[in-house]
Amino acid sequence: MSSTIWSVDEHLEDILGAVRPLEPIELQLHDAQGCVLVEDVVVEIALPPFDNSSMDGYAVRVADVEGADEEFPVVLTVIGDVAAGSDGLPDGRAVGPGEAARIMTGAPLPAGAEAVIPVEWTDGGTGGGPADTMRSLSDAPQAAGGEVRVHRPVEARAHVRARGSDVKPGDLALSAGSVVGPPQIGLLAAIGRSTVKVRPRPRVVVISTGSELVQPGEELTGGQIYDSNSFALTAAAKDAGAIAYRVGAVTDDADTLRATIEDQLIRADIVVTTGGVSVGAYDVIKEALSSVGDEDEPGSGIDFRKLAMQPGKPQGFGSIGPDHTPLLALPGNPVSSYISFELFVRPVIRTLMGLKDVHHPTLRATLKADGALASPSGRRQFLRGTYDAESGTVTPVGGSGSHLVAALARADALIVLPEDVTSAEPGMDTEVILLR
């Protein structure tokens, strides 16, 4: 372990200086969710690709329904149906003077028609009062023929979605750097793209260590605790945008741990370990990884450090394996582990994804507390808190202990007390890192 005390900023700068975005790949749309585009996507077809109806109703000529009302409806001859997915009226027929075509939502506007009359503005072909729905052909075989009484006039292009009104050929659909979410996938599919070039979501392997750890659902015996870190950090990795793999707790045996990590490298873009990085006699991570570096590769291997922060003083960072996979070794205390992940691992994940904004948002807030908060001199302290956007205040949750998982679960922010602050008074302006 290095004898130098690293600052939080120095450690983070060293980590981010060693990682680069993953190489782009072409993915099918259903595999691209959560990935970042590496190229602009330009529209090749108009959307919608043709003029179509936004209502169930009747395609008409404007002049034919001028002056129509319920007392003196205009009577038009129905010449056929236009369904969604059709090319228009049968045989390419056009709507002529005194004629109308039944048309369904999404169906192309037939030739000759200038607007769509909603079915509720007509008698629906029943000869009665205003209709509330379009009759199906099975209920009324003559519905696509006969006559329809129109009770209201309509303006040109009313209830018509114009060709290219969403996007036109040559328009920029999505720009490089966009995250592909459900709406973006919908747009890509709508303009006919089946694949897209993106940076893949990083694969993160989370390994917890400790012979005292038992998996949830199993029975505890003397001296054992449940493994919460691997679950929390795997969830945090997914939340950051990664594909995450959780490895069950590994016992305090250096050979077993080293073999486990080596086995996981085949599916890892990052390895995250938790536990075993302090100065105890059984701190297995240091023992297992102290000599994994490649002498011919500058910067390889794992460097174990002490950081001027609380919680999270012991940290490890480096690379391992033939592909020099980044490995971040985090402390084992639950709060230390989680805060370390959010400060150091999350930015790595988002850097690998090719995102520009890799950190949680930060802001200034007024400290709301019952009394002064103590902070060790020379260390940057991260306290759990709840942020109130309406009042612009942040309130501490729980104490400063690195084992207080319940307080962490209630927090939505971190209160940052700088290295030169030893006492934070209520009403003090503080930096806040938003976690949600």
CSV table of C-alpha atoms in Angstrom, one decimal, residues 27-29 31-41 173-188 196-202 238-242 346 349-358:
chain,number,residue,atom,x,y,z
A,27,LEU,CA,-26.4,-3.5,-32.3
A,28,GLN,CA,-29.9,-4.5,-33.1
A,29,LEU,CA,-32.4,-2.1,-31.6
A,31,ASP,CA,-30.0,-4.7,-27.7
A,32,ALA,CA,-29.1,-1.0,-27.9
A,33,GLN,CA,-31.3,0.2,-25.0
A,34,GLY,CA,-29.2,2.2,-22.5
A,35,CYS,CA,-26.3,2.6,-25.0
A,36,VAL,CA,-24.8,5.8,-26.3
A,37,LEU,CA,-24.9,6.6,-30.0
A,38,VAL,CA,-21.6,7.3,-31.7
A,39,GLU,CA,-22.9,8.7,-34.9
A,40,ASP,CA,-25.7,11.0,-36.0
A,41,VAL,CA,-28.8,9.3,-37.3
A,173,ALA,CA,-33.3,12.2,-36.0
A,174,LEU,CA,-30.8,11.6,-33.2
A,175,SER,CA,-27.3,13.1,-32.6
A,176,ALA,CA,-24.2,11.3,-31.5
A,177,GLY,CA,-23.9,11.2,-27.8
A,178,SER,CA,-27.7,10.5,-27.3
A,179,VAL,CA,-28.6,7.7,-24.9
A,180,VAL,CA,-30.9,5.2,-26.6
A,181,GLY,CA,-34.0,4.9,-24.4
A,182,PRO,CA,-37.5,3.7,-25.3
A,183,PRO,CA,-38.6,6.8,-27.2
A,184,GLN,CA,-35.3,6.8,-29.2
A,185,ILE,CA,-35.8,3.1,-30.0
A,186,GLY,CA,-39.3,3.9,-31.1
A,187,LEU,CA,-38.1,6.7,-33.4
A,188,LEU,CA,-35.4,4.6,-34.9
A,196,VAL,CA,-27.5,1.4,-34.7
A,197,LYS,CA,-23.9,2.1,-33.9
A,198,VAL,CA,-23.3,2.6,-30.2
A,199,ARG,CA,-20.8,2.1,-27.4
A,200,PRO,CA,-22.0,-1.0,-25.5
A,201,ARG,CA,-23.0,-0.9,-21.9
A,202,PRO,CA,-20.0,-1.8,-19.7
A,238,LYS,CA,-27.2,-1.2,-13.2
A,239,ASP,CA,-28.4,2.2,-12.1
A,240,ALA,CA,-25.3,3.8,-13.6
A,241,GLY,CA,-26.1,2.1,-17.0
A,242,ALA,CA,-24.0,-1.1,-16.8
A,346,ARG,CA,-20.0,5.2,-11.4
A,349,ILE,CA,-18.9,3.1,-16.0
A,350,ARG,CA,-20.2,6.3,-17.6
A,351,THR,CA,-16.8,7.1,-19.1
A,352,LEU,CA,-16.7,3.7,-20.7
A,353,MET,CA,-20.2,4.3,-22.1
A,354,GLY,CA,-18.9,7.5,-23.8
A,355,LEU,CA,-21.1,9.9,-21.8
A,356,LYS,CA,-19.9,13.4,-21.2
A,357,ASP,CA,-21.7,13.8,-17.8
A,358,VAL,CA,-20.2,11.1,-15.7
